[in-house]
C-alpha positions as protocol buffer text, in pm:
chain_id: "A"
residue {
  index: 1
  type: UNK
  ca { x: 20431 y: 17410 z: -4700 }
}
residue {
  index: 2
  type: UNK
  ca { x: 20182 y: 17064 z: -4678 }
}
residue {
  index: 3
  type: UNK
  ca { x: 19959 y: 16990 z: -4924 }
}
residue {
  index: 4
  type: UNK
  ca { x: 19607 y: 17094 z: -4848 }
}
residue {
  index: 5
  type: UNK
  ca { x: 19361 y: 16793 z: -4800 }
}
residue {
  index: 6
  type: UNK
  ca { x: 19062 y: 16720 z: -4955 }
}
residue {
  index: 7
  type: UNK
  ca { x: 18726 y: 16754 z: -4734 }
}
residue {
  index: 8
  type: UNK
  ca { x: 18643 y: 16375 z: -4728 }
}
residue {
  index: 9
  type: UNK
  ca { x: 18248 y: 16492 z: -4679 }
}
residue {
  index: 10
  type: UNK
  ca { x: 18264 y: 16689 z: -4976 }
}
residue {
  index: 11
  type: UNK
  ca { x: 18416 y: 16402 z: -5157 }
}
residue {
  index: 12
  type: UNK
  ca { x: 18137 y: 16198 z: -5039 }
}
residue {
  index: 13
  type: UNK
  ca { x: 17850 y: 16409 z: -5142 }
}
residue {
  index: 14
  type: UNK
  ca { x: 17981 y: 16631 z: -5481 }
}
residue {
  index: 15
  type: UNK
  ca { x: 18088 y: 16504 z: -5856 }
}
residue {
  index: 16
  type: UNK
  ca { x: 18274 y: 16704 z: -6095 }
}
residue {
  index: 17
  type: UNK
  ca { x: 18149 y: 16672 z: -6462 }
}
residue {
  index: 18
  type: UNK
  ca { x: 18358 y: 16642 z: -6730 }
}
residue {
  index: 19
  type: UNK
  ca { x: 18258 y: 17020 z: -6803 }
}
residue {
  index: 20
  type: UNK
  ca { x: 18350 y: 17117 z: -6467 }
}
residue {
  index: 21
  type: UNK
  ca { x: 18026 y: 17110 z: -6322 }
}
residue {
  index: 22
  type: UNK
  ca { x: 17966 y: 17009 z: -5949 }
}
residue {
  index: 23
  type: UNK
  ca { x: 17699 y: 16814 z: -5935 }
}
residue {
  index: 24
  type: UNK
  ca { x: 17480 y: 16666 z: -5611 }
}
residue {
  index: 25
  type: UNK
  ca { x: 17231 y: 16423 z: -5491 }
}
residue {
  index: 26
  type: UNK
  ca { x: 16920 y: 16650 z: -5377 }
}
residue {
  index: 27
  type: UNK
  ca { x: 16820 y: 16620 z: -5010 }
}
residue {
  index: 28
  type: UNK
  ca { x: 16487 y: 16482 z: -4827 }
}
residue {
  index: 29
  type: UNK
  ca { x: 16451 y: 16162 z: -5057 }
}
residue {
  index: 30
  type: UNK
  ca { x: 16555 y: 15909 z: -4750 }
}
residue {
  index: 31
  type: UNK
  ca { x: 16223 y: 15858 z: -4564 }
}
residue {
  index: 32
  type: UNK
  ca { x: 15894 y: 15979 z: -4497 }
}
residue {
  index: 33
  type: UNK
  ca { x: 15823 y: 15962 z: -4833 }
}
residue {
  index: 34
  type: UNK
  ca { x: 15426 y: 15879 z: -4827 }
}
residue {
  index: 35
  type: UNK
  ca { x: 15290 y: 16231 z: -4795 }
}
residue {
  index: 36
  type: UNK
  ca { x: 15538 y: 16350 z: -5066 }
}
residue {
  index: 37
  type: UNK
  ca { x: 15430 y: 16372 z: -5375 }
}
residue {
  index: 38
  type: UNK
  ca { x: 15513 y: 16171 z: -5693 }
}
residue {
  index: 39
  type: UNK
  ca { x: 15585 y: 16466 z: -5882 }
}
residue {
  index: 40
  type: UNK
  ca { x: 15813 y: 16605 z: -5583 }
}
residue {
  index: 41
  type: UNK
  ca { x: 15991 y: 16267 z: -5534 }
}
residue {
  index: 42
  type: UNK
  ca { x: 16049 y: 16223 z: -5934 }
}
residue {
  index: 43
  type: UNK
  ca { x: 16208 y: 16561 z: -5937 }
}
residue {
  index: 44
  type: UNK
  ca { x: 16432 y: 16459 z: -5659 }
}
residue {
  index: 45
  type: UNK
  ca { x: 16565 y: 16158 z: -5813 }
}
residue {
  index: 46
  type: UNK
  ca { x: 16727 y: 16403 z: -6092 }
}
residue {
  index: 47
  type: UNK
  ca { x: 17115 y: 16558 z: -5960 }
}
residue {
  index: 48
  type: UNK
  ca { x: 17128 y: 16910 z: -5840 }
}
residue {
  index: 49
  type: UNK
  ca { x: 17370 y: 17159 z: -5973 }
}
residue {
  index: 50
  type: UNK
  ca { x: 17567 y: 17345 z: -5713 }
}
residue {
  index: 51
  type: UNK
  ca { x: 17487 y: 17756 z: -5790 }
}
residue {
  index: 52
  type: UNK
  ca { x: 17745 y: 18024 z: -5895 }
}
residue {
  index: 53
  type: UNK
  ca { x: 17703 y: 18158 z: -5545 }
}
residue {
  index: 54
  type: UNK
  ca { x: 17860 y: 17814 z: -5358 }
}
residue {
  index: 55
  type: UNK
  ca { x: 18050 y: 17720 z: -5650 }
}
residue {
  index: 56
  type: UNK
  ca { x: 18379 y: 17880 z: -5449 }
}
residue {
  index: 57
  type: UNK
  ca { x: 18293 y: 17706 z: -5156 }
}
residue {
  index: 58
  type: UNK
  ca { x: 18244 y: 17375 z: -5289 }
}
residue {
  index: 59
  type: UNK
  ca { x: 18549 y: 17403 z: -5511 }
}
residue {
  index: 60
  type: UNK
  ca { x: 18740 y: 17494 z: -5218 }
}
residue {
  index: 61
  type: UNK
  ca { x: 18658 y: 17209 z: -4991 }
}
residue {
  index: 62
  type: UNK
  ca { x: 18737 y: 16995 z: -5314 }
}
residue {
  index: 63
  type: UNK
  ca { x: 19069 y: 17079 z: -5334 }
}
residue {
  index: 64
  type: UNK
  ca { x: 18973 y: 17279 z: -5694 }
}
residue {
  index: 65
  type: UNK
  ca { x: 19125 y: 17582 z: -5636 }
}
């Protein structure tokens, strides 16, 4: 039986927390960023938590579980 590999884009993109949290960089921060507002693009600077709902998913493509 091989090992089973990590997804090397979801190694890119997610961090485990020492908790066991996955956390994320939130999206649509890269350009176009003068009719944003501050508010918006403050709020996007923070890490997103991945939901209950994906959190089998993610951990999957992590190698996790």
């Amino acid at each position: 039986m091989p090992k089973v590999k990590t997804n090397s884009s979801a190694k890119k993109r997610f961090k485990v927390t020492g908790t066991g949290k996955i956390m994320f960089q939130k999206a649509f921060k890269r350009h176009i960023l003068t009719k944003k507002s501050t508010k918006r693009k403050r709020n996007m600077r923070k890490d997103g938590m991945v939901s209950d709902a994906n959190m089998h998913f993610v951990k999957r493509l992590l190698g996790l579980k």
